[in-house]
Short mmCIF file of C-alpha atoms in Angstrom, two decimals:
data_model
loop_
_atom_site.label_atom_id
_atom_site.label_comp_id
_atom_site.label_asym_id
_atom_site.label_seq_id
_atom_site.Cartn_x
_atom_site.Cartn_y
_atom_site.Cartn_z
CA ASP S 1 0.00 0.00 0.00
CA THR S 2 1.60 3.26 -1.14
CA GLU S 3 -1.18 5.59 -0.10
CA VAL S 4 -1.00 8.97 1.53
CA THR S 5 -4.39 10.42 2.47
CA GLN S 6 -5.26 14.08 3.00
CA THR S 7 -8.33 15.74 4.45
CA PRO S 8 -10.23 17.79 3.64
CA LYS S 9 -10.16 17.68 -0.18
CA HIS S 10 -11.37 21.27 -0.40
CA LEU S 11 -11.37 24.10 2.14
CA VAL S 12 -12.71 27.64 1.97
CA MET S 13 -11.77 29.94 4.83
CA GLY S 14 -11.85 33.58 5.74
CA MET S 15 -8.77 35.54 6.72
CA THR S 16 -9.71 35.44 10.40
CA ASN S 17 -10.41 31.71 10.56
CA LYS S 18 -8.32 28.94 12.07
CA LYS S 19 -8.32 25.62 10.26
CA SER S 20 -6.14 22.53 9.99
CA LEU S 21 -5.10 20.24 7.16
CA LYS S 22 -4.47 16.60 7.93
CA CYS S 23 -2.19 14.04 6.28
CA GLU S 24 -1.90 10.36 7.14
CA GLN S 25 0.19 7.42 5.93
CA HIS S 26 0.43 3.85 7.16
CA MET S 27 3.46 2.74 5.19
CA GLY S 28 5.86 2.99 8.14
CA HIS S 29 7.52 6.05 6.60
CA ARG S 30 9.51 8.25 8.96
CA ALA S 31 9.85 11.37 6.80
CA MET S 32 6.87 13.54 5.95
CA TYR S 33 6.62 16.73 3.90
CA TRP S 34 4.32 19.67 3.16
CA TYR S 35 4.41 21.31 -0.27
CA LYS S 36 2.49 24.27 -1.65
CA GLN S 37 1.49 24.41 -5.32
CA LYS S 38 0.06 27.50 -6.99
CA ALA S 39 -1.87 27.17 -10.25
CA LYS S 40 0.31 26.26 -13.25
CA LYS S 41 3.45 26.16 -11.07
CA PRO S 42 5.47 23.25 -9.66
CA PRO S 43 5.18 22.21 -6.02
CA GLU S 44 7.40 24.09 -3.57
CA LEU S 45 8.70 22.57 -0.36
CA MET S 46 7.42 24.12 2.89
CA PHE S 47 8.37 21.76 5.74
CA VAL S 48 10.12 18.44 6.32
CA TYR S 49 9.64 16.22 9.37
CA SER S 50 12.13 13.45 10.01
CA TYR S 51 11.36 10.96 12.80
CA GLU S 52 8.66 13.34 14.07
CA LYS S 53 11.04 16.28 14.37
CA LEU S 54 11.00 19.36 12.17
CA SER S 55 14.16 19.20 10.10
CA ILE S 56 13.52 21.76 7.33
CA ASN S 57 11.44 24.94 7.38
CA GLU S 58 11.69 26.82 4.11
CA SER S 59 11.18 30.23 5.71
CA VAL S 60 7.43 29.76 5.71
CA PRO S 61 5.37 32.54 7.39
CA SER S 62 4.28 31.79 10.95
CA ARG S 63 0.62 31.77 9.93
CA PHE S 64 1.41 28.20 8.78
CA SER S 65 2.20 25.94 11.74
CA PRO S 66 3.12 22.28 11.14
CA GLU S 67 2.71 19.52 13.67
CA CYS S 68 3.70 15.84 13.65
CA PRO S 69 1.85 14.15 16.56
CA ASN S 70 3.12 10.68 15.61
CA SER S 71 4.95 8.91 12.83
CA SER S 72 1.78 8.38 10.76
CA LEU S 73 0.18 11.79 11.04
CA LEU S 74 1.11 15.28 9.86
CA ASN S 75 -0.98 18.39 10.40
CA LEU S 76 -0.76 21.91 9.02
CA HIS S 77 -2.48 24.51 11.18
CA LEU S 78 -3.64 27.64 9.39
CA HIS S 79 -4.35 30.98 11.01
CA ALA S 80 -4.88 34.49 9.64
CA LEU S 81 -4.14 33.46 6.08
CA GLN S 82 -4.06 35.86 3.15
CA PRO S 83 -5.81 35.43 -0.22
CA GLU S 84 -2.42 34.77 -1.84
CA ASP S 85 -2.14 31.65 0.30
CA SER S 86 -4.85 30.05 -1.83
CA ALA S 87 -3.22 26.99 -3.41
CA LEU S 88 -3.09 23.20 -3.53
CA TYR S 89 -1.36 21.87 -0.41
CA LEU S 90 0.32 18.53 -0.93
CA CYS S 91 1.60 16.12 1.67
CA ALA S 92 4.25 13.49 0.92
CA SER S 93 6.15 10.80 2.76
CA SER S 94 9.27 8.70 2.26
CA LEU S 95 10.79 5.78 4.11
CA GLN S 96 13.53 7.60 5.99
CA GLY S 97 14.21 10.84 4.16
CA GLU S 98 16.99 11.60 1.76
CA GLN S 99 17.60 9.81 -1.52
CA GLU S 100 14.30 7.96 -1.47
CA THR S 101 11.05 7.94 -3.39
CA GLN S 102 8.53 10.45 -2.12
CA TYR S 103 4.86 9.46 -2.29
CA PHE S 104 2.30 12.23 -2.54
CA GLY S 105 -1.25 12.55 -1.28
CA PRO S 106 -4.11 13.92 -3.41
CA GLY S 107 -3.82 17.37 -1.88
CA THR S 108 -6.15 19.90 -0.25
CA ARG S 109 -7.38 22.78 -2.41
CA LEU S 110 -7.49 25.84 -0.20
CA LEU S 111 -9.30 29.06 -1.03
CA VAL S 112 -8.83 32.04 1.28
CA LEU S 113 -11.46 34.75 0.96
CA GLY N 1 19.94 25.91 -5.25
CA ILE N 2 19.92 23.43 -8.08
CA GLN N 3 18.31 24.46 -11.38
CA VAL N 4 15.95 22.06 -13.12
CA GLU N 5 14.85 22.74 -16.69
CA GLN N 6 12.23 20.72 -18.53
CA SER N 7 11.49 20.73 -22.23
CA PRO N 8 9.31 21.15 -24.11
CA PRO N 9 6.94 23.21 -21.94
CA ASP N 10 3.92 21.98 -23.92
CA LEU N 11 3.37 18.92 -26.09
CA ILE N 12 0.30 18.01 -28.15
CA LEU N 13 0.12 14.44 -29.37
CA GLN N 14 -2.23 12.37 -31.44
CA GLU N 15 -3.29 9.16 -29.74
CA GLY N 16 -0.80 6.41 -30.55
CA ALA N 17 2.18 8.73 -31.03
CA ASN N 18 5.49 8.45 -29.22
CA SER N 19 7.25 11.30 -27.42
CA THR N 20 10.33 12.22 -25.39
CA LEU N 21 10.42 14.66 -22.48
CA ARG N 22 13.72 16.03 -21.24
CA CYS N 23 14.97 17.19 -17.85
CA ASN N 24 18.31 19.00 -17.43
CA PHE N 25 19.77 19.75 -14.02
CA SER N 26 22.64 21.96 -12.98
CA ASP N 27 24.41 19.90 -10.31
CA SER N 28 25.03 16.34 -9.12
CA VAL N 29 21.89 14.71 -7.75
CA ASN N 30 21.16 12.00 -5.18
CA ASN N 31 17.57 11.47 -6.26
CA LEU N 32 15.60 12.04 -9.43
CA GLN N 33 11.91 11.31 -9.76
CA TRP N 34 9.45 11.65 -12.61
CA PHE N 35 5.82 12.40 -11.70
CA HIS N 36 2.57 12.68 -13.62
CA GLN N 37 0.08 15.18 -12.23
CA ASN N 38 -3.43 14.38 -13.35
CA PRO N 39 -6.13 17.03 -13.91
CA TRP N 40 -7.33 16.54 -10.31
CA GLY N 41 -3.93 17.45 -8.92
CA GLN N 42 -2.74 14.02 -7.83
CA LEU N 43 1.02 13.57 -8.25
CA ILE N 44 1.66 10.01 -9.35
CA ASN N 45 5.09 8.44 -9.07
CA LEU N 46 6.39 7.23 -12.40
CA PHE N 47 10.05 6.54 -11.74
CA TYR N 48 12.74 6.91 -9.09
CA ILE N 49 15.78 7.05 -11.34
CA PRO N 50 18.95 8.83 -10.15
CA SER N 51 20.85 6.90 -12.83
CA GLY N 52 20.33 4.20 -15.42
CA THR N 53 17.26 3.08 -17.35
CA LYS N 54 13.90 1.78 -16.19
CA GLN N 55 10.74 0.70 -17.96
CA ASN N 56 7.17 0.43 -16.78
CA GLY N 57 4.69 -0.57 -19.45
CA ARG N 58 4.53 2.11 -22.13
CA LEU N 59 6.76 4.45 -20.14
CA SER N 60 10.51 4.32 -19.79
CA ALA N 61 13.13 6.67 -18.40
CA THR N 62 16.85 7.14 -18.70
CA THR N 63 19.09 9.27 -16.51
CA VAL N 64 22.67 10.07 -17.51
CA ALA N 65 23.92 11.49 -14.23
CA THR N 66 27.40 12.37 -15.55
CA GLU N 67 25.82 14.56 -18.24
CA ARG N 68 23.09 15.89 -15.91
CA TYR N 69 19.97 15.00 -17.84
CA SER N 70 17.08 12.59 -17.77
CA LEU N 71 14.63 11.55 -20.49
CA LEU N 72 11.08 10.21 -20.15
CA TYR N 73 9.71 8.25 -23.10
CA ILE N 74 6.00 7.79 -23.69
CA SER N 75 5.12 5.23 -26.33
CA SER N 76 1.73 4.61 -27.97
CA SER N 77 0.24 7.56 -26.07
CA GLN N 78 -3.33 7.40 -24.77
CA THR N 79 -5.72 10.18 -23.74
CA THR N 80 -5.20 9.15 -20.13
CA ASP N 81 -1.53 10.19 -20.49
CA SER N 82 -2.64 13.83 -20.59
CA GLY N 83 -1.51 16.00 -17.71
CA VAL N 84 1.64 17.65 -16.44
CA TYR N 85 4.88 15.69 -16.18
CA PHE N 86 7.34 16.88 -13.56
CA CYS N 87 10.97 16.03 -13.08
CA ALA N 88 12.18 16.55 -9.49
CA VAL N 89 15.73 16.27 -8.21
CA GLU N 90 17.37 16.13 -4.82
CA ALA N 91 20.87 17.54 -4.56
CA TRP N 92 23.30 18.13 -1.70
CA ASP N 93 20.65 19.98 0.34
CA TYR N 94 18.36 16.90 0.49
CA LYS N 95 15.41 18.96 -0.78
CA LEU N 96 13.31 17.83 -3.74
CA SER N 97 13.29 20.62 -6.35
CA PHE N 98 10.82 20.46 -9.21
CA GLY N 99 11.17 21.60 -12.79
CA ALA N 100 8.44 23.75 -14.32
CA GLY N 101 6.83 20.72 -15.93
CA THR N 102 5.77 19.62 -19.41
CA THR N 103 2.04 19.84 -20.16
CA VAL N 104 1.04 16.92 -22.38
CA THR N 105 -2.24 16.85 -24.26
CA VAL N 106 -3.15 13.64 -26.06
CA ARG N 107 -5.95 13.99 -28.62
CA ALA N 108 -8.18 11.09 -29.66
#
């Protein structure tokens, strides 16, 4: 099973709302990733968790707050977002991290009004 | 960071045609993956190929690491092959960097 699941599929939120995106995998992978993809652009790395610890933060604004409660679950907490944050948010995982295949979830389409 | 260039940016094919997509990268890489992004946004793994040649059905890929390029071959294309094909590489910084993609449209 090479499945990464993400919920919700779609999310509409106002600039004052707080919401969370969820990502789950049951492949025993120890590295998990958040990417952001704007329309007609490639995905861009936001965060990397390795063995449940944040290992890479690509200078992402603090209104995005990642959390890795356990090795199977990755959350992205959203607060006070801007309309330009509207995008497809993709989660991925790999077995241990570097030099390995990354498997992507279906993404959450976020619209900030 | 590493530069990843994909060509062509757009490709229109008639069903049954063959095609080659190219990915050039500017530095040595530890990891190279080809993905297909379908119209719903799902990124599907095609190949993990930091070097050598692999085949999977009608798709095959070759990476020549010493010359810093990779090729993805699509044979006997089908309408379901439509979408965006991304090459992504991981260099010394252990971050996966994507090229801009090739948008493939296969017409029946």
